Structure formats: structure tokens, C-alpha cells
Amino acid sequence: MENKGIFMSGTNNMVWKSLPMPKIQEDDVLVQIEAVGVCGSDLHYYQYGKIGEFVVDGDLILGHEATGKVIEVGNNVKNLKVGDRVALEPGKTCGKCEYCKNGLYNLCPDVEFFATPPYHGVFTNYVAHPEDMCFKLPDNVSSVEGALVEPLSVGLHATGLGGVELGDTVVIFGTGCIGLSTLLASKARGASTIIVVDMLENRLEKAKKLGATHIINAKEVKVVEEILTLTEQKGAHVVIETAGAIATVKQTVDVLKTAGTIVMVGMTPKDEIEFNFMKLMNKEGQIKTIFRYRNLYPVAINAISSGDINVRDIVSHEFDFENTKEAFDYIIKNPDEVVKAVITMK
């Protein structure tokens, strides 16, 4: 079996390399990768070489939203067998720190996360991964859908911490894959009014098809005034910011209902920004933040399998593994066209 990977080698450049077959430990499985979603973080590393304090030093394999087929199992593996199709949760945690022991394993300080420097990602043919971070896919969940379990888990985590409930009004800033996953999660949790804001018309139209009750193009209307009009000046029970834009972060408190909750998901280009905390305090509002997700892969897979959440319609483009660099370049050059791209191994 040949194992090859495509490495980011400097900004806006990729190179192919042959790789040895991964060696599995007793608790690992060897997975032949079938599909990988292209995340905004992958594109950011590719273009700029860093995200915050995480800096690419040397060649790095990108990609962390992966599905594949088990082709070998370690001696201690009990719940998976050769031939099983799995979604790979990309973080390998220590299991021993206080956060892991308290069930907050996504906050483990020693996590090894795919495609977060210095750890390689999954744009490669074969990957060894712990059994307990590989989740079996039902037959009716495709590999492409399985690659979207990761971003859907972010949306489920955001809506869970935000407390989205039956009959709620939710505002979502941003219509990238995370924003659209958050839309689907809000709809599944019973939100009756879902208002989505962005500046890309194609993504807003996608949001409408996925269940948004209202879409707002921030280039065409005054966003805060429009949302307050739609909510009879009350604002939203839950406001979720996925765009990572300074302007939208500031607007979250303006469109928040009294006693509501803001959930920060997107990462802003600046570490410190202005925010009207007095308005938040006068509303007795809450701000919550999320970092990835925890204990949600089984929930996401079951929701996709049951038909309660349709992630397949988020995908706008599929590219062959051999064309990974061309795919990255195309996505960057055509943001008005690409909503979500997936690389498939053939």
C-alpha cells in the first residue's frame, strides 16, 4: 500500500511526499481516509502561515474533518473491526488532566489536534488514531456527510451552551460551514425564528434553503435595525457569532433580548476589541464562549442518520485528492461561489 500526503510548504504552496505507513499502538486503528472537509482554519494556515499563537514551522499536512475505513486494529481494540467506516474526532487528549477527568477534554492542555501545529492533519491516505476517537458511521451516512460531523459538532456545542430551546428566536452572524451547522442545530433544537446575517448572497440563499426564517445581507440594510424590526424590538433569546468579525461581535449585544445569551464562536483578527458591557449588564445578558466541542460526535452522527439534520446540502463543491492544492486556490479565489468544499479520496 502506498501512503502519500500533501504538505503545506510555505504560504500558498503545497508539495506531495511519500510517507511510511503509520504504526498503530494497541489502542489504535489504522484508517484509510475517504473524505476530508476543507475548514476555514486550513485556508487561513495556507494563506497566512499561522492562526494566533499557532505558527506553521516547516511543512505541515492540513485537514482535520475526516472520515475513512478501518483497515487494521490494535490488540486492545474491542468496538471496531476491519471494514468499519468511521468519523475521526481530531483531538487526541491525555485523559489524565483535571479537564479530561471532569469531562471537559476539549480543554486538555496537552491535546494533539489534527492540523494544529506541530501536529499533522489528514490530507493523506492513511492515519493511525485511537479507537475511542473513531466513531462508527451507519450505512446511510456517506463519507462526505461523515466529514461534516466535525463542524456540526461545533454547531451543536454552540447551541447547547447557548441554551437554544423550542420556540426561541436565534440570530446567527456568519454563513460559513460553522454558521450553517449552527443554523441546522438551532432548527433541530426547536428554534422557531432563525435570523442569519452575512454579506455573501450565495451563502445567505443556502441558509434560507437550510431553514433560516429570515436572511439579512449586511451590505444592503442596517443589520441591528432590521433584526429589531423582525423581533418587535425585543431582540433574540440567543445570539451566536460565527463570523469572527469585529463589527458583528459588537452587534451581538445590540440585538440580544433582555436576559438572553450570546455565544462567541468565531475568532476575531484582533485579540482585544471594544464591547458595550454596560448594555449587556443592563440586560442581565450572558456571554459564553466555546472551544471546539466535547462528547458530541455520537449525537451528530445519530442526528444525520435519522434525518433530523441534513448536512449534505451544506456541501457545494467536491474535489479529488490529487487536486487538493487546486481546490484550496479555487476556494480562496471564489468565496462568492464556494460554501463548503470536501476533498474525496478515490
mmCIF file of N, CA and C in Angstrom, residues 57-132:
data_model
loop_
_atom_site.group_PDB
_atom_site.id
_atom_site.type_symbol
_atom_site.label_atom_id
_atom_site.label_comp_id
_atom_site.label_asym_id
_atom_site.label_seq_id
_atom_site.Cartn_x
_atom_site.Cartn_y
_atom_site.Cartn_z
ATOM 1 N N ASP A 57 5.645 25.879 11.244
ATOM 2 C CA ASP A 57 7.102 25.905 11.157
ATOM 3 C C ASP A 57 7.546 24.673 10.379
ATOM 4 N N GLY A 58 7.878 24.867 9.115
ATOM 5 C CA GLY A 58 8.201 23.723 8.259
ATOM 6 C C GLY A 58 6.964 23.235 7.531
ATOM 7 N N ASP A 59 7.099 22.105 6.853
ATOM 8 C CA ASP A 59 5.992 21.559 6.071
ATOM 9 C C ASP A 59 4.957 20.906 6.988
ATOM 10 N N LEU A 60 3.682 21.116 6.666
ATOM 11 C CA LEU A 60 2.592 20.632 7.524
ATOM 12 C C LEU A 60 1.459 20.074 6.668
ATOM 13 N N ILE A 61 0.956 18.900 7.054
ATOM 14 C CA ILE A 61 -0.243 18.350 6.430
ATOM 15 C C ILE A 61 -1.461 18.998 7.081
ATOM 16 N N LEU A 62 -2.324 19.585 6.274
ATOM 17 C CA LEU A 62 -3.538 20.214 6.769
ATOM 18 C C LEU A 62 -4.692 19.203 6.800
ATOM 19 N N GLY A 63 -5.863 19.658 7.244
ATOM 20 C CA GLY A 63 -7.063 18.830 7.240
ATOM 21 C C GLY A 63 -7.345 18.179 8.579
ATOM 22 N N HIS A 64 -8.586 18.360 9.083
ATOM 23 C CA HIS A 64 -8.950 17.697 10.337
ATOM 24 C C HIS A 64 -10.389 17.168 10.357
ATOM 25 N N GLU A 65 -11.158 17.394 9.289
ATOM 26 C CA GLU A 65 -12.542 16.917 9.239
ATOM 27 C C GLU A 65 -12.584 15.646 8.394
ATOM 28 N N ALA A 66 -12.418 14.491 9.020
ATOM 29 C CA ALA A 66 -12.125 13.286 8.235
ATOM 30 C C ALA A 66 -13.046 12.107 8.515
ATOM 31 N N THR A 67 -13.252 11.321 7.464
ATOM 32 C CA THR A 67 -13.866 10.001 7.586
ATOM 33 C C THR A 67 -13.014 8.999 6.808
ATOM 34 N N GLY A 68 -13.166 7.726 7.154
ATOM 35 C CA GLY A 68 -12.408 6.703 6.455
ATOM 36 C C GLY A 68 -12.845 5.309 6.846
ATOM 37 N N LYS A 69 -12.092 4.327 6.356
ATOM 38 C CA LYS A 69 -12.407 2.918 6.592
ATOM 39 C C LYS A 69 -11.295 2.276 7.415
ATOM 40 N N VAL A 70 -11.678 1.526 8.422
ATOM 41 C CA VAL A 70 -10.715 0.822 9.276
ATOM 42 C C VAL A 70 -10.122 -0.343 8.490
ATOM 43 N N ILE A 71 -8.788 -0.387 8.415
ATOM 44 C CA ILE A 71 -8.142 -1.488 7.692
ATOM 45 C C ILE A 71 -7.240 -2.328 8.594
ATOM 46 N N GLU A 72 -7.039 -1.881 9.836
ATOM 47 C CA GLU A 72 -6.236 -2.661 10.796
ATOM 48 C C GLU A 72 -6.602 -2.189 12.199
ATOM 49 N N VAL A 73 -6.598 -3.112 13.161
ATOM 50 C CA VAL A 73 -6.933 -2.756 14.543
ATOM 51 C C VAL A 73 -5.832 -3.225 15.486
ATOM 52 N N GLY A 74 -5.618 -2.455 16.556
ATOM 53 C CA GLY A 74 -4.653 -2.834 17.578
ATOM 54 C C GLY A 74 -5.177 -3.950 18.459
ATOM 55 N N ASN A 75 -4.280 -4.539 19.250
ATOM 56 C CA ASN A 75 -4.628 -5.710 20.067
ATOM 57 C C ASN A 75 -5.708 -5.430 21.099
ATOM 58 N N ASN A 76 -5.797 -4.174 21.576
ATOM 59 C CA ASN A 76 -6.771 -3.855 22.624
ATOM 60 C C ASN A 76 -8.091 -3.304 22.085
ATOM 61 N N VAL A 77 -8.214 -3.199 20.791
ATOM 62 C CA VAL A 77 -9.425 -2.618 20.193
ATOM 63 C C VAL A 77 -10.576 -3.618 20.300
ATOM 64 N N LYS A 78 -11.710 -3.155 20.839
ATOM 65 C CA LYS A 78 -12.841 -4.045 21.088
ATOM 66 C C LYS A 78 -14.097 -3.667 20.310
ATOM 67 N N ASN A 79 -14.270 -2.400 19.990
ATOM 68 C CA ASN A 79 -15.557 -1.948 19.454
ATOM 69 C C ASN A 79 -15.544 -1.651 17.955
ATOM 70 N N LEU A 80 -14.382 -1.746 17.329
ATOM 71 C CA LEU A 80 -14.289 -1.527 15.895
ATOM 72 C C LEU A 80 -13.617 -2.725 15.242
ATOM 73 N N LYS A 81 -13.947 -2.940 13.970
ATOM 74 C CA LYS A 81 -13.347 -4.055 13.234
ATOM 75 C C LYS A 81 -12.959 -3.587 11.843
ATOM 76 N N VAL A 82 -12.135 -4.362 11.193
ATOM 77 C CA VAL A 82 -11.727 -4.050 9.826
ATOM 78 C C VAL A 82 -12.974 -3.950 8.944
ATOM 79 N N GLY A 83 -13.041 -2.883 8.157
ATOM 80 C CA GLY A 83 -14.182 -2.665 7.281
ATOM 81 C C GLY A 83 -15.157 -1.629 7.788
ATOM 82 N N ASP A 84 -15.104 -1.313 9.085
ATOM 83 C CA ASP A 84 -15.994 -0.284 9.623
ATOM 84 C C ASP A 84 -15.633 1.081 9.051
ATOM 85 N N ARG A 85 -16.641 1.865 8.733
ATOM 86 C CA ARG A 85 -16.438 3.257 8.328
ATOM 87 C C ARG A 85 -16.592 4.143 9.544
ATOM 88 N N VAL A 86 -15.693 5.095 9.693
ATOM 89 C CA VAL A 86 -15.667 5.887 10.916
ATOM 90 C C VAL A 86 -15.449 7.374 10.615
ATOM 91 N N ALA A 87 -15.971 8.203 11.519
ATOM 92 C CA ALA A 87 -15.613 9.617 11.559
ATOM 93 C C ALA A 87 -14.569 9.790 12.646
ATOM 94 N N LEU A 88 -13.514 10.530 12.333
ATOM 95 C CA LEU A 88 -12.400 10.694 13.264
ATOM 96 C C LEU A 88 -12.539 12.008 14.018
ATOM 97 N N GLU A 89 -12.725 11.939 15.332
ATOM 98 C CA GLU A 89 -12.665 13.161 16.137
ATOM 99 C C GLU A 89 -11.195 13.550 16.231
ATOM 100 N N PRO A 90 -10.843 14.778 15.828
ATOM 101 C CA PRO A 90 -9.434 15.077 15.534
ATOM 102 C C PRO A 90 -8.516 15.333 16.714
ATOM 103 N N GLY A 91 -9.026 15.390 17.926
ATOM 104 C CA GLY A 91 -8.164 15.694 19.060
ATOM 105 C C GLY A 91 -7.824 14.458 19.877
ATOM 106 N N LYS A 92 -6.535 14.214 20.086
ATOM 107 C CA LYS A 92 -6.093 13.113 20.952
ATOM 108 C C LYS A 92 -5.648 13.717 22.275
ATOM 109 N N THR A 93 -6.405 13.462 23.326
ATOM 110 C CA THR A 93 -6.167 14.111 24.622
ATOM 111 C C THR A 93 -5.417 13.187 25.567
ATOM 112 N N CYS A 94 -4.957 13.767 26.689
ATOM 113 C CA CYS A 94 -4.122 12.985 27.612
ATOM 114 C C CYS A 94 -4.942 12.033 28.466
ATOM 115 N N GLY A 95 -6.205 12.394 28.765
ATOM 116 C CA GLY A 95 -7.055 11.549 29.592
ATOM 117 C C GLY A 95 -6.733 11.574 31.071
ATOM 118 N N LYS A 96 -5.750 12.372 31.472
ATOM 119 C CA LYS A 96 -5.292 12.351 32.862
ATOM 120 C C LYS A 96 -5.410 13.684 33.587
ATOM 121 N N CYS A 97 -5.481 14.785 32.838
ATOM 122 C CA CYS A 97 -5.522 16.099 33.485
ATOM 123 C C CYS A 97 -6.893 16.350 34.099
ATOM 124 N N GLU A 98 -7.025 17.428 34.864
ATOM 125 C CA GLU A 98 -8.284 17.708 35.543
ATOM 126 C C GLU A 98 -9.417 17.950 34.564
ATOM 127 N N TYR A 99 -9.108 18.511 33.395
ATOM 128 C CA TYR A 99 -10.157 18.788 32.424
ATOM 129 C C TYR A 99 -10.665 17.502 31.782
ATOM 130 N N CYS A 100 -9.743 16.627 31.421
ATOM 131 C CA CYS A 100 -10.150 15.333 30.874
ATOM 132 C C CYS A 100 -10.978 14.549 31.890
ATOM 133 N N LYS A 101 -10.533 14.536 33.138
ATOM 134 C CA LYS A 101 -11.233 13.766 34.161
ATOM 135 C C LYS A 101 -12.595 14.351 34.493
ATOM 136 N N ASN A 102 -12.779 15.635 34.250
ATOM 137 C CA ASN A 102 -14.075 16.269 34.501
ATOM 138 C C ASN A 102 -14.973 16.281 33.269
ATOM 139 N N GLY A 103 -14.546 15.598 32.209
ATOM 140 C CA GLY A 103 -15.353 15.523 31.001
ATOM 141 C C GLY A 103 -15.174 16.697 30.060
ATOM 142 N N LEU A 104 -14.265 17.610 30.398
ATOM 143 C CA LEU A 104 -14.010 18.792 29.561
ATOM 144 C C LEU A 104 -12.764 18.565 28.717
ATOM 145 N N TYR A 105 -12.724 17.435 28.052
ATOM 146 C CA TYR A 105 -11.487 17.020 27.386
ATOM 147 C C TYR A 105 -11.084 17.940 26.247
ATOM 148 N N ASN A 106 -12.041 18.715 25.706
ATOM 149 C CA ASN A 106 -11.683 19.664 24.645
ATOM 150 C C ASN A 106 -10.781 20.781 25.163
ATOM 151 N N LEU A 107 -10.669 20.911 26.474
ATOM 152 C CA LEU A 107 -9.812 21.939 27.076
ATOM 153 C C LEU A 107 -8.496 21.362 27.573
ATOM 154 N N CYS A 108 -8.210 20.110 27.241
ATOM 155 C CA CYS A 108 -6.960 19.469 27.651
ATOM 156 C C CYS A 108 -5.763 20.276 27.129
ATOM 157 N N PRO A 109 -4.854 20.694 28.018
ATOM 158 C CA PRO A 109 -3.718 21.500 27.558
ATOM 159 C C PRO A 109 -2.711 20.733 26.719
ATOM 160 N N ASP A 110 -2.783 19.412 26.744
ATOM 161 C CA ASP A 110 -1.819 18.590 26.005
ATOM 162 C C ASP A 110 -2.450 17.891 24.805
ATOM 163 N N VAL A 111 -3.579 18.411 24.317
ATOM 164 C CA VAL A 111 -4.252 17.778 23.190
ATOM 165 C C VAL A 111 -3.379 17.825 21.938
ATOM 166 N N GLU A 112 -3.406 16.745 21.191
ATOM 167 C CA GLU A 112 -2.758 16.678 19.880
ATOM 168 C C GLU A 112 -3.872 16.701 18.843
ATOM 169 N N PHE A 113 -4.042 17.839 18.191
ATOM 170 C CA PHE A 113 -5.186 18.066 17.313
ATOM 171 C C PHE A 113 -4.712 18.094 15.864
ATOM 172 N N PHE A 114 -5.388 17.308 15.012
ATOM 173 C CA PHE A 114 -5.017 17.259 13.603
ATOM 174 C C PHE A 114 -4.866 18.670 13.013
ATOM 175 N N ALA A 115 -3.773 18.876 12.282
ATOM 176 C CA ALA A 115 -3.539 20.100 11.514
ATOM 177 C C ALA A 115 -3.439 21.355 12.368
ATOM 178 N N THR A 116 -3.104 21.181 13.640
ATOM 179 C CA THR A 116 -2.763 22.317 14.503
ATOM 180 C C THR A 116 -1.291 22.182 14.839
ATOM 181 N N PRO A 117 -0.449 23.087 14.332
ATOM 182 C CA PRO A 117 0.996 22.938 14.511
ATOM 183 C C PRO A 117 1.347 22.619 15.958
ATOM 184 N N PRO A 118 2.246 21.635 16.173
ATOM 185 C CA PRO A 118 3.099 20.961 15.180
ATOM 186 C C PRO A 118 2.529 19.634 14.663
ATOM 187 N N TYR A 119 1.249 19.370 14.880
ATOM 188 C CA TYR A 119 0.691 18.062 14.557
ATOM 189 C C TYR A 119 0.108 18.051 13.135
ATOM 190 N N HIS A 120 0.456 17.003 12.390
ATOM 191 C CA HIS A 120 -0.022 16.880 11.025
ATOM 192 C C HIS A 120 -1.513 16.543 10.983
ATOM 193 N N GLY A 121 -2.129 16.894 9.867
ATOM 194 C CA GLY A 121 -3.531 16.602 9.640
ATOM 195 C C GLY A 121 -3.737 15.362 8.809
ATOM 196 N N VAL A 122 -4.841 15.344 8.050
ATOM 197 C CA VAL A 122 -5.297 14.096 7.442
ATOM 198 C C VAL A 122 -5.417 14.155 5.917
ATOM 199 N N PHE A 123 -4.779 15.123 5.259
ATOM 200 C CA PHE A 123 -4.722 15.073 3.808
ATOM 201 C C PHE A 123 -3.631 14.085 3.396
ATOM 202 N N THR A 124 -3.921 12.834 3.694
ATOM 203 C CA THR A 124 -3.003 11.730 3.447
ATOM 204 C C THR A 124 -3.831 10.467 3.301
ATOM 205 N N ASN A 125 -3.264 9.398 2.798
ATOM 206 C CA ASN A 125 -4.048 8.190 2.537
ATOM 207 C C ASN A 125 -4.397 7.408 3.795
ATOM 208 N N TYR A 126 -3.470 7.368 4.759
ATOM 209 C CA TYR A 126 -3.660 6.519 5.935
ATOM 210 C C TYR A 126 -3.284 7.275 7.203
ATOM 211 N N VAL A 127 -4.074 7.045 8.260
ATOM 212 C CA VAL A 127 -3.854 7.700 9.548
ATOM 213 C C VAL A 127 -4.095 6.689 10.666
ATOM 214 N N ALA A 128 -3.224 6.682 11.655
ATOM 215 C CA ALA A 128 -3.451 5.900 12.873
ATOM 216 C C ALA A 128 -4.109 6.811 13.907
ATOM 217 N N HIS A 129 -5.155 6.301 14.574
ATOM 218 C CA HIS A 129 -5.897 7.137 15.522
ATOM 219 C C HIS A 129 -6.476 6.254 16.620
ATOM 220 N N PRO A 130 -6.615 6.787 17.852
ATOM 221 C CA PRO A 130 -7.165 5.974 18.942
ATOM 222 C C PRO A 130 -8.592 5.504 18.648
ATOM 223 N N GLU A 131 -8.881 4.278 19.048
ATOM 224 C CA GLU A 131 -10.215 3.725 18.811
ATOM 225 C C GLU A 131 -11.304 4.606 19.413
ATOM 226 N N ASP A 132 -11.060 5.145 20.613
ATOM 227 C CA ASP A 132 -12.120 5.899 21.279
ATOM 228 C C ASP A 132 -12.356 7.279 20.671
#
